[in-house]
Each structure stands twice: as structure tokens, then as C-alpha cells.
Amino acid sequence: MPISPDIQKRVVETDGEHRLVRFGAGRVNYWFTFVSDPLTVLFFIVWELTIPKTNPFVLAIEYAVGLLSWSLLEYVGHRWLYHKGRTPAHAGHKIHHQSPEVLIAMPWFVVTALFMSLWYVFAYRLEIRAASGLLAGLLTGFVFYGLFHHVIHHHFNFRNSWYRKLRTQHFIHHQFPNVNFGVTSHFWDHVFGTTFSRKSTKPGAPATR
């Protein structure tokens, strides 16, 4: 189902609190993140293979560790960055809860600047060999998260049971925003005790906190 241009425009115009939120609510930014982030991943991998000349097998292990570590970063960011405080991230996520189909994302240059800064400090300046591979894996996790989150909210009704379970759990989060913070995995919800429970969750809770 296509996004109504009127809804997208109203989101951009009514949120005057943060310029970053208005930028993030643009279609161009939303789709360009799926270009800029993979290009940054590619840069990390190519640099690691050609400059420090890391063994491809070692780089693959570093990449896998970074990718697997993403689920924890996803949980932490969603629970304590998107749902806490008075920040652009919180304001943007509040819009997402109010209008889940609106195309809104973190401004592409924020993510690029953050990961490139980490790369510059740890990989380039400190010459920590594992840094590029780990960052590439983490950012790949972020890309997958963005794609998966888009699929969930834009009427892709796959028959796969794993997908259906995660989709249902995420929809529950939109009704009960204090549970089910994991999107691509609910492992950390089980660890931190934030898995949905009918006994402990009341309907009508605010969309964000």
C-alpha cells in the first residue's frame, strides 16, 4: 500500500522541534540510506583487504562477530535511545509509532559520520585490525534491520513462520511500547525481561516514553 503524500508532507511540516527529524522524514533520505550504508560497509571491507591486507578468513570472522553483535545494539538503541529522553531519535520514533507507514529514518549522514568516525579512530589511527570487520558487520546488521522493518510495515505478508512471529511481536510492540524492543531478534527481550506478557502489560500505554 503506497504512502499518502499528504501524510508524509504533514509529518515533515508539523514536527518543528527538530530539523534532523524533518530531514529524516523525507523520501530521498529514507531510500538513500539503503545506498550510503552498504557503500560504507563495502569501503570497510575493501580497505581491510587492501591496506592492512587482513586474511579474508580472519576478516570473515570479524564480520560475523559484528553482525551477531548487532542484535544487542538494536535492542539497546530501540529501548533507551528511541524510547527515552528528548532527542531527535526519540521524536522521530514517536512519529513512527503514530504513523507506522511513514518513510522516516535516521538521517543518512548521521549514520555515515558515526561509523566513519569510529573507523578513523580505531582502524586508521589506532590500527586495531579487527575494527573494520566488526564495524562492517554491525552496519550490515543495521541495513538488514532497516529492510526488515520496512517489510514488516508495508504489507509484505510472507508465509514463513519465523517472519510471521517477529512481525506479530513487533505489532504488539506498537500497541504496548514497553515490551518487545527487538525487531530482528527477541533474544535480548528474554534476557532483560521485556517480552510481552498479558499479565504485566496494560493497553493504552503511551506510544513512546
Short mmCIF file of C-alpha atoms in Angstrom, two decimals:
data_model
loop_
_atom_site.label_atom_id
_atom_site.label_comp_id
_atom_site.label_asym_id
_atom_site.label_seq_id
_atom_site.Cartn_x
_atom_site.Cartn_y
_atom_site.Cartn_z
CA MET A 1 0.00 0.00 0.00
CA PRO A 2 1.62 3.31 -1.07
CA ILE A 3 2.24 6.09 1.47
CA SER A 4 -0.09 9.04 1.05
CA PRO A 5 1.96 12.12 0.03
CA ASP A 6 -0.33 14.19 2.29
CA ILE A 7 0.58 12.12 5.33
CA GLN A 8 4.30 12.31 4.55
CA LYS A 9 4.08 16.07 4.00
CA ARG A 10 2.10 16.62 7.21
CA VAL A 11 4.70 14.72 9.24
CA VAL A 12 7.50 16.87 7.85
CA GLU A 13 5.61 20.14 8.36
CA THR A 14 4.17 19.55 11.81
CA ASP A 15 7.31 18.44 13.60
CA GLY A 16 9.05 21.77 14.12
CA GLU A 17 11.07 20.64 17.12
CA HIS A 18 14.00 19.01 15.30
CA ARG A 19 15.45 19.79 11.90
CA LEU A 20 17.02 16.34 11.87
CA VAL A 21 13.56 14.80 12.23
CA ARG A 22 12.24 16.82 9.29
CA PHE A 23 15.22 15.74 7.20
CA GLY A 24 14.80 12.11 8.25
CA ALA A 25 11.13 12.15 7.26
CA GLY A 26 11.98 12.79 3.62
CA ARG A 27 11.63 10.06 1.00
CA VAL A 28 15.02 10.87 -0.50
CA ASN A 29 16.78 10.36 2.83
CA TYR A 30 14.85 7.17 3.54
CA TRP A 31 15.82 5.44 0.31
CA PHE A 32 19.33 6.90 0.16
CA THR A 33 20.19 5.21 3.48
CA PHE A 34 19.95 1.91 1.60
CA VAL A 35 22.70 3.20 -0.69
CA SER A 36 25.01 5.06 1.69
CA ASP A 37 25.12 2.37 4.39
CA PRO A 38 26.01 -0.55 2.07
CA LEU A 39 28.65 1.64 0.40
CA THR A 40 30.17 2.33 3.81
CA VAL A 41 30.22 -1.41 4.53
CA LEU A 42 31.92 -2.02 1.21
CA PHE A 43 34.54 0.63 1.99
CA PHE A 44 35.39 -1.02 5.32
CA ILE A 45 35.81 -4.43 3.71
CA VAL A 46 37.83 -3.23 0.71
CA TRP A 47 40.09 -1.11 2.91
CA GLU A 48 40.74 -4.00 5.28
CA LEU A 49 41.61 -6.37 2.42
CA THR A 50 43.84 -3.95 0.51
CA ILE A 51 45.58 -1.73 3.07
CA PRO A 52 46.25 -3.83 6.21
CA LYS A 53 45.85 -6.89 3.93
CA THR A 54 43.91 -8.85 6.52
CA ASN A 55 43.42 -12.53 5.76
CA PRO A 56 39.94 -12.94 4.19
CA PHE A 57 39.11 -15.79 6.59
CA VAL A 58 40.01 -13.62 9.60
CA LEU A 59 38.01 -10.73 8.15
CA ALA A 60 35.01 -13.04 7.69
CA ILE A 61 35.18 -13.99 11.38
CA GLU A 62 35.39 -10.32 12.43
CA TYR A 63 32.45 -9.51 10.16
CA ALA A 64 30.37 -12.37 11.59
CA VAL A 65 31.06 -11.24 15.16
CA GLY A 66 29.99 -7.70 14.29
CA LEU A 67 26.85 -8.95 12.55
CA LEU A 68 25.87 -11.15 15.50
CA SER A 69 26.55 -8.26 17.91
CA TRP A 70 24.01 -6.11 16.08
CA SER A 71 21.02 -7.63 17.88
CA LEU A 72 22.21 -6.23 21.23
CA LEU A 73 22.85 -2.79 19.73
CA GLU A 74 19.41 -2.90 18.12
CA TYR A 75 17.78 -3.68 21.47
CA VAL A 76 19.74 -1.03 23.40
CA GLY A 77 19.12 1.65 20.76
CA HIS A 78 15.42 0.88 20.45
CA ARG A 79 14.77 0.72 24.18
CA TRP A 80 16.94 3.53 25.53
CA LEU A 81 17.55 5.84 22.55
CA TYR A 82 14.27 5.70 20.64
CA HIS A 83 12.01 5.42 23.68
CA LYS A 84 13.78 7.68 26.19
CA GLY A 85 14.74 11.33 26.52
CA ARG A 86 14.05 14.40 24.40
CA THR A 87 16.25 13.77 21.39
CA PRO A 88 15.71 13.81 17.60
CA ALA A 89 15.85 9.99 17.68
CA HIS A 90 13.02 9.90 20.22
CA ALA A 91 10.96 12.48 18.32
CA GLY A 92 11.38 10.63 15.03
CA HIS A 93 10.44 7.31 16.60
CA LYS A 94 7.35 8.89 18.13
CA ILE A 95 6.25 9.82 14.60
CA HIS A 96 6.84 6.22 13.52
CA HIS A 97 4.57 4.94 16.30
CA GLN A 98 1.86 7.44 15.33
CA SER A 99 2.14 6.71 11.58
CA PRO A 100 3.99 3.39 11.09
CA GLU A 101 3.92 3.54 7.28
CA VAL A 102 5.56 6.96 7.00
CA LEU A 103 9.00 6.82 5.39
CA ILE A 104 11.22 8.11 8.17
CA ALA A 105 14.76 7.08 9.04
CA MET A 106 17.90 8.31 10.74
CA PRO A 107 19.49 11.00 8.51
CA TRP A 108 21.93 9.15 6.28
CA PHE A 109 24.86 11.46 7.08
CA VAL A 110 24.48 10.87 10.83
CA VAL A 111 24.97 7.13 10.45
CA THR A 112 27.79 7.57 7.93
CA ALA A 113 29.58 10.14 10.09
CA LEU A 114 29.25 7.96 13.19
CA PHE A 115 30.65 4.81 11.59
CA MET A 116 33.37 6.65 9.68
CA SER A 117 34.45 8.39 12.90
CA LEU A 118 34.68 5.05 14.69
CA TRP A 119 36.64 3.64 11.76
CA TYR A 120 39.01 6.62 11.71
CA VAL A 121 39.78 6.35 15.44
CA PHE A 122 40.03 2.59 15.89
CA ALA A 123 41.03 1.26 12.45
CA TYR A 124 43.04 4.11 10.93
CA ARG A 125 44.62 5.92 13.87
CA LEU A 126 44.93 3.14 16.45
CA GLU A 127 45.38 0.47 13.75
CA ILE A 128 43.21 -2.09 15.51
CA ARG A 129 42.99 -4.79 12.86
CA ALA A 130 39.59 -6.14 13.87
CA ALA A 131 37.86 -2.74 13.87
CA SER A 132 36.94 -2.53 10.18
CA GLY A 133 35.47 -6.04 10.07
CA LEU A 134 33.46 -5.51 13.25
CA LEU A 135 32.10 -2.17 12.04
CA ALA A 136 31.21 -3.68 8.65
CA GLY A 137 29.25 -6.44 10.41
CA LEU A 138 27.45 -4.02 12.73
CA LEU A 139 26.46 -1.73 9.88
CA THR A 140 25.25 -4.68 7.82
CA GLY A 141 23.02 -5.58 10.76
CA PHE A 142 21.67 -2.04 10.72
CA VAL A 143 20.92 -2.31 6.98
CA PHE A 144 19.14 -5.64 7.48
CA TYR A 145 17.17 -4.14 10.36
CA GLY A 146 16.04 -1.26 8.14
CA LEU A 147 14.98 -3.58 5.33
CA PHE A 148 13.22 -5.98 7.67
CA HIS A 149 11.42 -3.14 9.45
CA HIS A 150 10.26 -1.74 6.12
CA VAL A 151 8.93 -5.14 5.03
CA ILE A 152 7.02 -5.54 8.32
CA HIS A 153 5.19 -2.22 7.96
CA HIS A 154 4.49 -2.25 4.24
CA HIS A 155 2.21 -5.24 3.84
CA PHE A 156 4.62 -7.97 2.89
CA ASN A 157 2.75 -10.98 4.23
CA PHE A 158 5.21 -13.84 3.78
CA ARG A 159 4.19 -17.32 4.89
CA ASN A 160 7.47 -18.03 6.68
CA SER A 161 6.71 -18.82 10.34
CA TRP A 162 9.86 -17.09 11.62
CA TYR A 163 8.88 -13.89 9.80
CA ARG A 164 5.26 -14.09 10.93
CA LYS A 165 6.29 -14.49 14.56
CA LEU A 166 8.65 -11.49 14.50
CA ARG A 167 6.04 -9.42 12.62
CA THR A 168 3.37 -10.22 15.21
CA GLN A 169 5.72 -9.43 18.08
CA HIS A 170 6.61 -6.08 16.52
CA PHE A 171 2.95 -5.17 16.05
CA ILE A 172 2.45 -5.96 19.72
CA HIS A 173 5.25 -3.50 20.50
CA HIS A 174 3.33 -0.78 18.65
CA GLN A 175 0.36 -1.41 20.94
CA PHE A 176 2.42 -1.96 24.07
CA PRO A 177 5.58 0.15 23.64
CA ASN A 178 7.24 -1.04 26.85
CA VAL A 179 7.80 -4.58 25.57
CA ASN A 180 9.22 -6.41 22.52
CA PHE A 181 12.04 -3.98 21.68
CA GLY A 182 13.83 -6.47 19.47
CA VAL A 183 12.85 -6.31 15.79
CA THR A 184 15.10 -8.82 14.04
CA SER A 185 15.52 -10.95 17.17
CA HIS A 186 13.81 -11.27 20.55
CA PHE A 187 16.73 -12.88 22.35
CA TRP A 188 17.53 -9.76 24.38
CA ASP A 189 13.88 -9.22 25.31
CA HIS A 190 14.04 -12.60 27.03
CA VAL A 191 17.36 -11.71 28.70
CA PHE A 192 16.12 -8.34 30.04
CA GLY A 193 12.57 -9.45 30.81
CA THR A 194 10.78 -7.21 28.29
CA THR A 195 8.94 -9.92 26.38
CA PHE A 196 5.21 -9.26 26.05
CA SER A 197 3.06 -10.68 28.84
CA ARG A 198 -0.70 -10.27 29.11
CA LYS A 199 -0.44 -10.21 32.90
CA SER A 200 2.02 -7.34 33.14
CA THR A 201 1.04 -5.13 30.18
CA LYS A 202 -1.93 -2.83 30.07
CA PRO A 203 -3.43 -1.43 26.84
CA GLY A 204 -3.49 2.30 26.27
CA ALA A 205 0.11 2.98 27.22
CA PRO A 206 1.70 5.99 25.52
CA ALA A 207 3.37 5.31 22.18
CA THR A 208 6.80 6.33 23.43
CA ARG A 209 8.42 7.18 26.72
#
